[in-house]
Amino acid sequence: MLGSWEYNLNKVDYDRGDFMTLNDIISTISAKKKNLFALSKDYKTIRYIDGDTYEDVVGKYVEPQFSRLHRSECGTPRFIIFSAPGATGKSTLAMHICHEYNGIYWNLPDNKIAEFSFQGAIAKAVGFQAMSNFIGKLVNGETFLVIDAFDEAEASSGRSGVEFFLRDLENVVGMSSNMCAILMARTESAIFIREFLEKNNVPYEHYEIGYFSEDSAKKYIKNRLARDNAAVTPVINDCIENQFAEIHRIFSEKEAREFLGYAPVLDALEKSLIEVKNTINILQNTASGENNCKIMFNIFDRILDREQMKFVKALKNKFDKHNIEINFDEVYTRSEQIGRIIGMKLINDTTLFSEISDTIPDEYKDDYMEVVNSQLPQHPFILAKNKDNAVEYVFSGPAFRDYVVACGLAAEDMKSFIDEWLEADGKYYPSQMLIEFYGALSKNKISGMDIPLMYNSFKAHARVGEETSLTISGDADDCYAGFRLNRMEYDPIEMDFTVCDVDDGIRINQITNCYIDVDGDVYVGNTSDVARINNSYISCSRLYWGSNQILIEAYSPGTCTLFADQFASLPNVTPRFDVKADKPSNLKVSANNINSYYKLLSHKSDRNVEDNADDFTVFATVIRRIFNSLRCHSKDTPARKSEYIDNKIIGTSKKKKQILESIMKEGIIFTDDQGWLYKLDRDKLAEFKINWNDVKNGEFSTLNDLYCKIQK
């Protein structure tokens, strides 16, 4: 469960139907004097957004919907927080505000904030001599900052680094009665910023960036078409209207609004209008009730097929004078295009992951590559940008990027290269589409190494007031990872994967509200980021510390449990632990070599708590492990192999066996006809008023009625 501060701040205190405009929100900010300070040209972390940058990144700004989550009652707000799910335009909004109101843009993840204070960064941007003048004008409202990507900064510098930065910022502007800074973050990081401001009585406002309205979504597509030099003719307008009508046919009204309000989807629809022309046919061939991923795949496939047709036409022109037979269906296929894009992005080598089809004679392969190298830079999935007088290729949008990344991760010959690329990039934050693409391409199999990336992607769905959880349970023979998002306005989102390489270990970096119970090894963190374990349960064979900084949090009403046979550190890692718990008993740690970790010793616990605690704790803990081991298959009832539960959870313990027998007697757990599966009866749960997900997350109050009946 979430900690009490995070839990309370995550409650929604507004009506999401009451939308506001950007002008309403920042009405207190008048346009500031242009380029008030001579900012260092070499230090691009802090800068003004000039016309060229604005045109390149933003173009024509289309305003999404905004909702107010909170306004402090302790004075004029010094800070405005904008939060949003992933890939909903936080950076675009930040640059738009800076350009329109002459604010100063600060890309926070450019430096590790734990190593670079607020004042130190300002001194580097304006120079030491101008620093006091800058702070004075910031305090009296003559200028303001827009600080972007707190979520990415938290990943690299940890929450302690973000807290240090916020404290330094508040120390500088604490006496101001003006709005001094706008803070941009994904949902989870925004809640943490709110927590800090609330605790320190700092006045602030918090707004959520929503999706586009339907009219704004259509305007967004038309602006993108203009950017790509495509005329918005009456025919195109009709196509857009028909696209939207078909999507309303496929989805429910709420789902259609959300799907059509999401920028990456609109990017794909815009590209399809240019490349495919007959996109209505794609949508008309999509069955009602299909998911987002299926529609996006249909669009991507049609774009790739269109590129193949264009390539074949160019190849035929080039080979026209040669009397050779070629099977053109085998050239520049979908997979070849993706492989060449990945090669070009990784190491500027279009040949690394794609071999030329055998249908092309060896003596003509150089000619073939000439056509590839001519056409690939114009691929709809990528854009050419001028950077420092050199061409840099970027993806056309988050949906195209995440589709290509998912293709690479799902391909054995490319996966290790993609992993290295993402690790070296350091700034890749996936949209919620990555995990959907990955699941479809991998046939719902997941590598333990990919879990942190997919966890971040899944969390990108969340808005304030919504809670994500991750459950990993099993062993090398049978292990699954289940992602769940409890949503306010819709049914929960659930995605289940089979973990295909448990023997290679489960990786985690920063987790909240997670349950991991595996007969295998778990690796926590990496050397470039701060690891965080918040109110989670981990039970494993060996727990490896992979980060030099590890934050462990256990806040009521939740708890945190770390049980392992052995703790160990990866080479060149010396873990430093920062433990935060409002009650010492909220954190339980157990390992055979726990005495070597003095910072954790005060939380030493007996791993066999299921046998040695009070009766209700034993009862609830065993049921929690059983519930978390059950796996959902589509709409089937949750189930797990009886052999796994009998051997891995119950074992030889008489007490655990009695608990299993008692809940089977009540019909909550039953066996299938063959006797090799344990299944959960949801109707029996309702009869006893048991909330399955609450129990899985360590909230046991709904088990009281069942416990009392069994005790009688």
XYZ file of C-alpha atoms in Angstrom:
712
model
C 0.000 0.000 0.000
C 0.975 3.614 -0.349
C 2.376 5.473 2.623
C -0.059 7.718 4.511
C 1.268 10.985 3.048
C 1.326 9.602 -0.471
C -2.009 7.874 0.040
C -3.783 11.031 1.208
C -2.200 13.261 -1.423
C -3.192 10.764 -4.086
C -6.848 11.291 -3.278
C -8.686 13.389 -5.826
C -10.002 16.657 -4.391
C -11.678 18.087 -7.462
C -14.208 17.269 -10.147
C -12.287 16.201 -13.247
C -15.163 17.417 -15.399
C -14.391 21.039 -14.408
C -11.780 21.883 -17.037
C -9.710 25.062 -17.128
C -7.764 26.892 -19.808
C -4.068 27.674 -19.597
C -4.884 31.382 -19.408
C -7.083 30.719 -16.365
C -4.228 28.918 -14.647
C -1.423 31.393 -15.272
C -3.504 34.573 -15.299
C -1.258 35.944 -12.546
C 1.761 35.746 -14.856
C 2.111 38.706 -17.136
C 4.567 38.481 -20.002
C 8.018 39.257 -18.646
C 10.668 41.395 -20.251
C 12.223 39.460 -23.102
C 15.691 37.986 -22.490
C 16.108 39.840 -19.222
C 19.355 37.980 -18.541
C 22.299 37.027 -20.721
C 22.235 33.276 -20.145
C 25.307 31.216 -20.959
C 25.101 29.876 -24.521
C 27.275 26.914 -23.568
C 25.023 25.876 -20.677
C 21.852 24.732 -22.423
C 20.313 23.247 -19.278
C 18.882 26.674 -18.400
C 17.845 28.797 -21.359
C 15.240 30.927 -23.057
C 13.121 29.262 -25.743
C 13.817 31.205 -28.917
C 11.669 31.210 -32.036
C 13.690 28.570 -33.860
C 13.560 26.145 -30.928
C 9.846 26.772 -30.479
C 9.115 26.179 -34.149
C 11.259 23.035 -34.185
C 9.849 21.428 -31.019
C 6.383 22.911 -30.535
C 5.294 24.322 -33.885
C 1.686 25.402 -33.391
C 0.624 24.726 -29.825
C -2.678 22.947 -29.278
C -4.003 23.218 -25.755
C -5.143 20.067 -23.942
C -7.655 20.011 -21.112
C -6.460 21.067 -17.642
C -7.997 20.246 -14.268
C -7.132 21.752 -10.902
C -6.243 19.192 -8.259
C -5.297 21.482 -5.391
C -4.780 25.070 -4.352
C -3.027 25.900 -1.080
C -4.859 27.978 1.460
C -1.686 29.337 3.037
C -1.055 32.257 0.678
C -0.369 33.197 -2.926
C 1.147 30.136 -4.629
C 4.888 30.339 -5.231
C 4.829 27.193 -7.327
C 2.523 25.655 -9.905
C 2.783 21.898 -10.472
C 1.702 20.408 -13.780
C 1.462 16.615 -13.740
C 0.355 14.131 -16.360
C 0.578 10.531 -17.511
C 3.416 9.746 -19.893
C 3.713 11.348 -23.340
C 0.965 13.926 -22.823
C 3.004 17.001 -23.665
C 4.589 18.246 -20.433
C 7.788 19.415 -22.141
C 5.819 20.954 -25.001
C 3.716 22.875 -22.481
C 6.851 23.955 -20.594
C 8.438 25.367 -23.738
C 5.180 27.009 -24.808
C 4.832 28.859 -21.495
C 8.468 29.974 -21.626
C 8.145 31.221 -25.195
C 4.821 33.015 -24.733
C 5.566 34.581 -21.332
C 9.366 34.897 -21.559
C 10.009 32.433 -18.772
C 13.293 30.560 -18.371
C 13.299 26.868 -19.283
C 15.257 24.447 -17.090
C 15.740 20.850 -18.239
C 16.368 19.342 -14.825
C 17.788 15.883 -15.761
C 20.694 17.434 -17.696
C 22.692 17.379 -14.448
C 22.509 15.122 -11.424
C 20.724 17.460 -9.040
C 22.189 15.687 -6.048
C 25.565 16.979 -7.195
C 24.445 20.411 -8.451
C 22.411 22.699 -6.166
C 19.766 25.109 -7.401
C 22.001 28.073 -6.670
C 25.033 26.406 -8.250
C 23.160 25.802 -11.499
C 21.855 29.385 -11.570
C 25.379 30.713 -11.034
C 26.583 28.684 -14.009
C 23.737 29.997 -16.180
C 23.920 33.730 -15.378
C 27.398 34.069 -13.875
C 28.270 34.751 -10.233
C 28.171 38.527 -10.670
C 24.569 38.498 -11.919
C 23.351 35.866 -9.477
C 21.992 38.192 -6.764
C 20.233 40.293 -9.412
C 18.659 37.145 -10.877
C 17.404 35.922 -7.500
C 16.027 39.381 -6.705
C 14.001 39.500 -9.912
C 12.826 35.918 -9.395
C 11.560 36.807 -5.914
C 9.824 40.044 -6.924
C 8.102 38.461 -9.919
C 10.051 40.008 -12.790
C 11.007 36.581 -14.106
C 10.054 32.960 -13.474
C 11.355 29.450 -14.101
C 9.716 26.480 -15.771
C 11.512 23.406 -14.431
C 10.920 20.333 -16.572
C 11.129 16.544 -16.097
C 11.300 16.068 -12.322
C 10.413 12.406 -12.904
C 13.553 11.834 -14.972
C 15.652 13.740 -12.441
C 14.262 11.547 -9.665
C 15.308 8.420 -11.556
C 18.933 9.542 -11.736
C 19.296 11.509 -8.485
C 16.743 9.852 -6.217
C 14.113 11.410 -4.010
C 16.730 12.740 -1.634
C 18.265 14.659 -4.548
C 14.897 16.093 -5.575
C 14.162 17.035 -1.967
C 17.565 18.742 -1.670
C 16.835 20.724 -4.830
C 13.346 21.760 -3.682
C 14.658 22.828 -0.289
C 17.377 24.924 -1.927
C 14.802 26.496 -4.257
C 12.425 27.306 -1.388
C 15.273 28.793 0.668
C 15.913 31.220 -2.190
C 12.311 32.281 -2.911
C 10.735 31.602 0.485
C 9.924 35.267 1.162
C 8.303 35.837 -2.233
C 4.596 36.568 -2.636
C 4.784 35.900 -6.392
C 4.653 32.797 -8.543
C 8.331 31.893 -8.964
C 8.443 28.509 -10.690
C 6.350 26.034 -12.645
C 7.257 22.388 -11.983
C 6.635 19.609 -14.529
C 6.472 15.911 -13.547
C 4.786 12.608 -14.176
C 2.094 11.659 -11.691
C 4.131 9.777 -9.075
C 6.894 12.390 -8.887
C 4.308 15.182 -8.728
C 2.731 13.556 -5.678
C 6.142 13.497 -3.989
C 6.664 17.212 -4.782
C 3.249 17.946 -3.287
C 4.211 16.010 -0.177
C 7.329 18.140 0.279
C 5.445 21.406 -0.249
C 2.628 20.358 2.102
C 5.015 19.351 4.873
C 6.848 22.656 4.623
C 3.708 24.827 4.343
C 4.738 26.129 0.933
C 1.805 27.632 -1.027
C 1.276 25.964 -4.409
C -1.277 24.969 -7.018
C -1.448 21.573 -8.717
C -2.980 20.982 -12.139
C -3.259 17.862 -14.236
C -2.656 17.941 -17.980
C -5.460 15.966 -19.556
C -6.083 14.700 -23.034
C -7.148 16.774 -26.024
C -10.804 17.505 -26.591
C -12.051 16.132 -29.892
C -11.895 19.525 -31.604
C -8.355 20.079 -30.319
C -7.362 16.584 -31.448
C -8.481 17.355 -34.997
C -6.611 20.661 -34.856
C -3.496 18.798 -33.645
C -3.643 16.443 -36.649
C -4.049 19.341 -39.070
C -1.088 21.177 -37.525
C 1.033 18.053 -37.906
C -0.013 17.734 -41.528
C 1.040 21.343 -42.126
C 4.386 20.619 -40.446
C 4.911 17.774 -42.895
C 4.006 20.052 -45.829
C 0.769 18.191 -46.513
C -2.174 20.273 -47.692
C -5.297 20.054 -45.524
C -7.806 19.723 -48.350
C -11.568 19.149 -48.016
C -10.887 15.484 -48.785
C -8.400 15.287 -45.883
C -10.912 16.992 -43.592
C -13.495 14.375 -44.531
C -10.947 11.613 -43.866
C -10.245 12.989 -40.393
C -13.963 13.137 -39.596
C -14.407 9.574 -40.836
C -11.396 8.387 -38.805
C -12.938 9.768 -35.637
C -16.355 8.303 -36.465
C -14.849 4.839 -36.970
C -12.929 5.015 -33.683
C -16.157 5.938 -31.894
C -17.649 2.803 -33.453
C -14.804 0.617 -32.197
C -14.659 1.961 -28.624
C -17.109 2.987 -25.956
C -17.657 6.736 -25.655
C -15.216 7.164 -22.747
C -12.566 4.955 -24.324
C -12.853 6.780 -27.658
C -12.376 10.168 -25.968
C -9.255 8.938 -24.194
C -7.828 7.225 -27.283
C -8.409 10.248 -29.538
C -7.105 12.654 -26.920
C -3.673 11.026 -26.692
C -0.959 12.731 -28.763
C 0.979 9.578 -29.836
C -2.229 8.135 -31.300
C -2.845 11.360 -33.210
C 0.740 11.253 -34.524
C 0.037 7.815 -35.980
C -3.295 8.871 -37.476
C -1.626 11.889 -39.099
C 1.136 9.771 -40.626
C -1.430 7.317 -41.920
C -3.266 10.129 -43.712
C -0.073 11.059 -45.559
C 1.314 7.608 -46.245
C -1.654 5.296 -46.574
C -4.520 7.496 -47.790
C -7.206 4.821 -47.244
C -6.964 4.711 -43.446
C -10.725 4.424 -43.163
C -10.388 0.947 -44.643
C -7.951 0.046 -41.844
C -10.401 1.189 -39.195
C -13.442 -0.334 -40.895
C -11.668 -3.695 -40.814
C -11.145 -3.354 -37.059
C -13.761 -5.134 -34.993
C -15.763 -3.269 -32.382
C -14.142 -3.677 -28.979
C -10.575 -4.052 -30.276
C -7.885 -2.590 -28.054
C -5.685 0.438 -28.712
C -2.681 -1.716 -29.540
C -4.477 -3.608 -32.315
C -5.490 -0.377 -34.044
C -1.985 1.049 -33.784
C -0.496 -2.165 -35.183
C -2.896 -2.003 -38.119
C -1.831 1.580 -38.830
C 1.888 0.804 -38.483
C 1.605 -2.266 -40.704
C -0.139 -0.280 -43.413
C 2.496 2.469 -43.265
C 5.291 -0.125 -43.498
C 3.561 -1.855 -46.416
C 3.221 1.492 -48.160
C 6.948 2.129 -47.685
C 7.678 -1.276 -49.174
C 5.599 -0.397 -52.245
C 7.491 2.880 -52.694
C 10.803 1.056 -52.267
C 9.887 -1.631 -54.800
C 8.924 1.038 -57.321
C 12.310 2.760 -56.884
C 14.124 -0.591 -57.055
C 12.341 -1.566 -60.259
C 13.373 1.726 -61.838
C 16.983 1.104 -60.835
C 17.006 -2.509 -62.044
C 14.945 -1.862 -65.156
C 17.959 -2.178 -67.437
C 18.996 -5.494 -65.843
C 17.397 -8.717 -66.950
C 16.996 -10.316 -63.506
C 14.115 -11.974 -61.677
C 13.368 -10.678 -58.190
C 10.677 -11.711 -55.710
C 9.734 -8.203 -54.655
C 7.576 -9.493 -51.774
C 10.820 -10.444 -49.993
C 12.519 -7.034 -50.179
C 12.237 -4.167 -47.702
C 9.782 -6.101 -45.564
C 8.298 -4.744 -42.340
C 10.969 -6.434 -40.219
C 13.750 -5.256 -42.539
C 12.592 -1.654 -42.242
C 12.473 -1.848 -38.440
C 15.905 -3.486 -38.289
C 17.451 -0.819 -40.504
C 15.872 1.991 -38.465
C 17.292 0.472 -35.274
C 20.733 0.095 -36.841
C 20.696 3.695 -38.033
C 19.613 4.989 -34.611
C 22.077 2.853 -32.646
C 25.328 3.139 -34.554
C 24.429 4.804 -37.845
C 24.708 1.440 -39.612
C 21.695 0.377 -41.659
C 23.165 -3.089 -42.338
C 23.654 -4.321 -38.760
C 20.293 -6.026 -38.197
C 19.000 -6.585 -41.717
C 20.467 -8.823 -44.355
C 19.604 -8.330 -48.000
C 17.206 -10.982 -49.245
C 18.690 -13.851 -51.252
C 16.378 -12.863 -54.077
C 18.827 -10.014 -54.826
C 21.898 -11.339 -56.707
C 25.212 -10.587 -54.993
C 26.429 -8.361 -57.832
C 23.406 -6.051 -57.345
C 23.462 -5.729 -53.560
C 25.408 -2.464 -53.648
C 22.728 -1.046 -55.928
C 20.087 -2.316 -53.509
C 21.763 -0.512 -50.600
C 21.870 2.712 -52.608
C 18.075 2.623 -52.740
C 17.900 1.763 -49.017
C 20.172 4.655 -48.046
C 18.175 7.003 -50.242
C 14.747 6.010 -48.949
C 15.330 5.120 -45.285
C 16.089 8.717 -44.131
C 12.655 9.681 -45.476
C 10.856 6.932 -43.551
C 7.602 8.115 -41.893
C 8.740 6.700 -38.537
C 11.636 9.195 -38.303
C 12.352 12.882 -38.848
C 15.597 14.543 -39.904
C 16.652 17.422 -37.632
C 19.530 19.847 -37.964
C 21.708 19.729 -34.871
C 24.993 21.652 -34.773
C 25.113 21.712 -38.581
C 24.685 17.941 -38.753
C 21.661 15.789 -39.491
C 20.197 13.946 -36.521
C 17.378 11.453 -36.944
C 14.655 11.370 -34.292
C 11.442 9.400 -34.108
C 8.278 11.011 -35.468
C 6.620 10.613 -32.086
C 6.507 8.462 -28.928
C 4.262 5.828 -30.521
C 6.706 5.217 -33.395
C 9.667 5.205 -31.007
C 8.088 2.753 -28.577
C 6.920 0.473 -31.377
C 10.470 0.253 -32.747
C 11.912 -0.297 -29.244
C 9.365 -3.050 -28.563
C 10.240 -4.727 -31.873
C 13.922 -4.644 -30.910
C 13.344 -6.027 -27.411
C 11.220 -8.856 -28.790
C 13.887 -9.884 -31.339
C 16.690 -12.098 -30.001
C 19.335 -10.711 -32.359
C 18.594 -7.088 -31.403
C 17.611 -7.224 -27.735
C 21.089 -6.859 -26.202
C 21.839 -3.887 -28.467
C 18.554 -2.211 -27.540
C 19.301 -2.768 -23.837
C 22.717 -1.116 -24.217
C 21.248 1.742 -26.236
C 18.557 2.493 -23.644
C 21.056 2.276 -20.790
C 23.457 4.648 -22.560
C 20.691 7.047 -23.587
C 19.659 7.784 -20.005
C 16.781 10.032 -21.122
C 14.393 7.463 -22.541
C 11.107 7.485 -20.691
C 8.551 5.155 -22.283
C 4.935 5.977 -22.969
C 2.159 3.654 -21.845
C 2.148 2.156 -25.336
C 5.525 0.427 -24.948
C 4.231 -2.301 -22.638
C 1.226 -2.891 -24.914
C 3.429 -3.207 -28.005
C 5.922 -5.380 -26.100
C 3.174 -7.692 -24.862
C 1.770 -8.190 -28.349
C 5.147 -8.736 -30.016
C 6.519 -11.029 -27.297
C 3.232 -12.952 -27.000
C 3.030 -11.842 -23.384
C 6.425 -13.183 -22.400
C 8.742 -10.876 -20.489
C 12.432 -10.982 -19.669
C 13.317 -10.285 -16.050
C 15.712 -7.628 -17.347
C 12.854 -5.747 -19.049
C 10.652 -5.479 -15.958
C 11.893 -1.990 -14.849
C 11.254 -0.556 -18.312
C 7.801 -2.121 -18.594
C 6.954 -1.053 -15.042
C 7.744 2.557 -15.975
C 5.674 2.210 -19.128
C 2.718 0.766 -17.247
C 2.890 3.511 -14.606
C 2.654 6.067 -17.413
C -1.070 5.225 -17.620
C -1.678 6.584 -14.118
C -3.310 9.865 -13.238
C -3.493 11.368 -9.759
C -5.830 9.249 -7.661
C -4.994 6.026 -9.508
C -2.817 3.258 -8.089
C -0.480 0.866 -9.889
C 0.789 -2.437 -8.549
C 3.114 -5.189 -9.735
C 3.039 -8.833 -8.665
C 5.770 -11.328 -9.584
C 5.351 -14.884 -8.366
C 6.864 -18.245 -9.252
C 10.014 -20.146 -10.060
C 12.041 -21.137 -13.115
C 9.320 -23.547 -14.250
C 6.328 -21.266 -13.775
C 6.617 -17.544 -13.081
C 4.373 -14.643 -13.998
C 4.434 -10.854 -13.694
C 1.086 -9.110 -13.296
C 0.639 -5.352 -13.734
C -2.531 -3.662 -12.460
C -3.855 -0.094 -12.506
C -6.925 0.742 -10.433
C -8.638 3.572 -12.313
C -11.310 5.976 -11.137
C -13.490 6.302 -14.219
C -12.871 2.979 -15.952
C -12.368 -0.692 -15.222
C -8.868 -1.622 -13.997
C -6.124 -2.191 -16.551
C -4.471 -5.587 -16.059
C -1.606 -7.117 -18.021
C -0.106 -10.533 -17.296
C 3.201 -11.858 -18.607
C 5.089 -15.122 -18.315
C 8.622 -14.449 -17.052
C 10.728 -16.483 -19.458
C 14.189 -16.283 -17.853
C 13.835 -16.454 -14.073
C 17.238 -18.153 -13.835
C 18.808 -14.891 -15.062
C 17.151 -12.924 -12.262
C 14.409 -10.348 -11.794
C 15.455 -6.680 -12.180
C 13.831 -3.789 -10.335
C 14.889 -0.154 -9.992
C 12.242 1.977 -8.323
C 9.096 0.264 -7.113
C 6.042 1.163 -5.065
C 3.285 -1.163 -3.924
C 4.887 -4.266 -5.455
C 4.840 -7.905 -4.393
C 7.682 -10.201 -5.485
C 7.764 -13.813 -4.286
C 10.151 -15.833 -6.439
C 12.341 -18.881 -6.127
C 15.189 -17.033 -7.818
C 17.406 -13.955 -7.588
C 16.342 -10.302 -7.556
C 18.608 -7.414 -8.630
C 17.882 -3.981 -7.158
C 18.983 -0.851 -9.039
C 21.821 0.025 -11.379
C 24.969 2.100 -11.008
C 23.593 5.170 -12.796
C 20.399 5.660 -10.761
C 19.161 5.696 -7.183
C 17.170 2.568 -6.298
C 13.920 2.904 -4.359
C 11.771 0.278 -2.654
C 8.580 1.757 -1.219
C 5.990 -0.239 0.734
C 6.710 -3.451 -1.156
C 7.240 -7.137 -0.407
C 10.236 -9.074 -1.739
C 10.995 -12.714 -0.950
C 13.698 -14.385 -3.027
C 16.765 -16.609 -3.007
C 19.458 -13.949 -3.299
C 18.982 -10.187 -3.303
C 21.687 -8.319 -5.223
C 22.289 -4.623 -4.589
C 23.157 -2.990 -7.914
C 23.041 0.689 -6.949
C 25.321 2.718 -4.713
C 22.310 4.552 -3.269
C 19.265 2.632 -2.068
C 16.201 4.254 -0.515
C 13.908 1.949 1.465
C 10.568 3.399 2.617
C 7.921 1.861 4.879
C 5.098 4.258 5.683
C 1.773 3.470 7.359
C -0.709 2.150 6.511
C 1.685 0.068 4.399
C 4.739 -2.026 5.253
C 7.940 -3.096 3.534
C 9.410 -6.610 3.686
C 12.759 -7.763 2.284
C 13.379 -11.491 2.782
C 16.255 -13.324 1.088
C 18.504 -16.274 1.770
C 21.478 -14.008 1.128
C 22.244 -10.345 0.395
C 25.042 -9.551 -2.057
C 26.432 -6.588 -3.987
C 27.330 -6.471 -7.645
C 30.989 -5.796 -8.543
C 32.107 -2.187 -7.983
C 28.973 -1.412 -5.974
C 29.081 -0.270 -2.351
C 25.443 0.210 -1.349
C 24.518 3.070 0.978
C 21.091 2.626 2.541
C 18.661 5.403 3.398
C 15.854 3.917 5.494
C 12.671 5.885 6.151
C 9.841 4.400 8.207
C 7.268 6.102 10.423
C 7.243 2.959 12.587
C 10.283 0.683 12.997
C 8.005 -2.361 12.805
C 6.841 -1.344 9.317
C 10.123 -2.584 7.835
C 11.124 -6.238 8.125
C 14.446 -7.478 6.747
C 15.898 -10.982 6.800
C 18.986 -12.628 5.280
C 21.547 -15.134 6.514
C 24.241 -12.443 6.341
C 22.123 -9.569 7.671
C 24.803 -8.810 10.287
C 27.018 -7.437 7.509
C 24.462 -4.674 6.823
C 24.465 -2.559 9.965
C 22.029 0.026 8.540
C 19.402 -2.711 8.210
C 20.142 -4.573 11.446
C 17.596 -2.677 13.546
C 14.880 -4.039 11.242
C 16.059 -7.647 11.417
C 13.114 -10.026 11.359
C 12.349 -13.733 11.290
C 11.684 -14.878 7.731
C 9.439 -17.607 9.097
C 6.963 -15.025 10.391
C 4.169 -17.142 8.906
C 4.890 -19.776 11.549
C 5.898 -17.591 14.477
C 3.577 -14.552 14.510
C 0.138 -14.240 16.120
C -2.588 -16.382 14.609
C -4.287 -13.677 12.512
C -0.969 -12.442 11.066
C -0.036 -16.000 10.099
C -3.479 -16.540 8.587
C -3.442 -13.269 6.602
C 0.160 -13.625 5.420
C -0.383 -17.130 4.055
C -3.568 -16.095 2.260
C -1.775 -13.080 0.825
C 0.931 -15.325 -0.634
C -1.687 -17.677 -2.088
C -3.705 -14.810 -3.577
C -0.609 -13.234 -5.111
C 0.413 -16.534 -6.671
C -2.887 -16.858 -8.555
C -2.735 -15.848 -12.177
C -5.525 -14.375 -14.297
C -5.935 -15.742 -17.821
C -8.167 -13.398 -19.789
C -11.646 -13.686 -18.248
C -10.972 -17.038 -16.567
C -11.014 -17.283 -12.810
C -7.594 -16.705 -11.156
C -5.730 -19.997 -10.808
C -2.321 -21.585 -10.191
C -0.850 -25.059 -10.414
C -1.578 -26.860 -7.156
C 1.932 -28.306 -7.199
C 3.431 -24.803 -6.985
C 1.266 -23.672 -4.057
C 1.667 -26.976 -2.207
C 5.462 -27.042 -2.539
C 6.522 -23.375 -2.633
C 4.024 -21.719 -0.283
C 2.621 -24.406 2.007
C 5.604 -26.762 2.193
C 5.804 -28.962 5.277
C 4.241 -26.434 7.656
C 1.225 -27.897 9.456
C -0.098 -24.428 10.239
C -0.025 -23.332 6.591
C -1.634 -26.589 5.513
C -4.475 -26.035 7.982
C -5.051 -22.532 6.601
C -5.213 -23.817 3.012
C -7.604 -26.589 4.022
C -9.831 -24.124 5.879
C -10.262 -21.741 2.921
C -10.869 -24.733 0.643
C -13.552 -25.947 3.050
C -15.252 -22.547 2.737
C -15.045 -22.821 -1.049
C -12.843 -19.766 -1.552
C -10.172 -21.951 -3.141
C -11.172 -25.072 -5.067
C -9.509 -27.547 -7.423
C -10.364 -28.059 -11.076
C -11.749 -31.334 -12.419
C -8.279 -32.715 -13.066
C -7.069 -31.707 -9.603
C -3.930 -29.955 -10.831
C -5.102 -26.332 -10.486
C -6.172 -24.325 -7.459
C -8.824 -21.783 -8.464
C -10.371 -18.757 -6.771
C -14.144 -18.453 -6.401
C -14.917 -14.733 -6.724
C -18.518 -15.259 -5.589
C -17.256 -16.697 -2.304
C -14.981 -13.680 -1.891
C -18.026 -11.432 -2.247
C -19.951 -13.567 0.245
C -17.244 -12.978 2.858
C -16.787 -9.325 1.718
C -13.123 -9.990 0.927
C -11.345 -7.544 -1.371
C -8.878 -9.670 -3.328
C -6.646 -6.769 -4.384
C -6.560 -5.268 -0.883
C -5.332 -8.578 0.518
C -2.746 -8.880 -2.260
C -1.483 -5.402 -1.316
C -1.203 -6.217 2.402
C -4.476 -4.669 3.620
C -6.094 -7.442 5.660
C -9.181 -5.849 7.253
C -11.575 -7.604 4.847
C -10.309 -10.998 6.068
C -11.777 -10.527 9.560
C -15.154 -12.177 8.883
C -13.528 -15.219 7.286
C -11.005 -15.520 10.115
C -13.690 -15.315 12.800
C -15.799 -17.999 11.122
C -12.826 -20.347 10.768
C -11.822 -19.825 14.411
C -15.282 -20.871 15.543
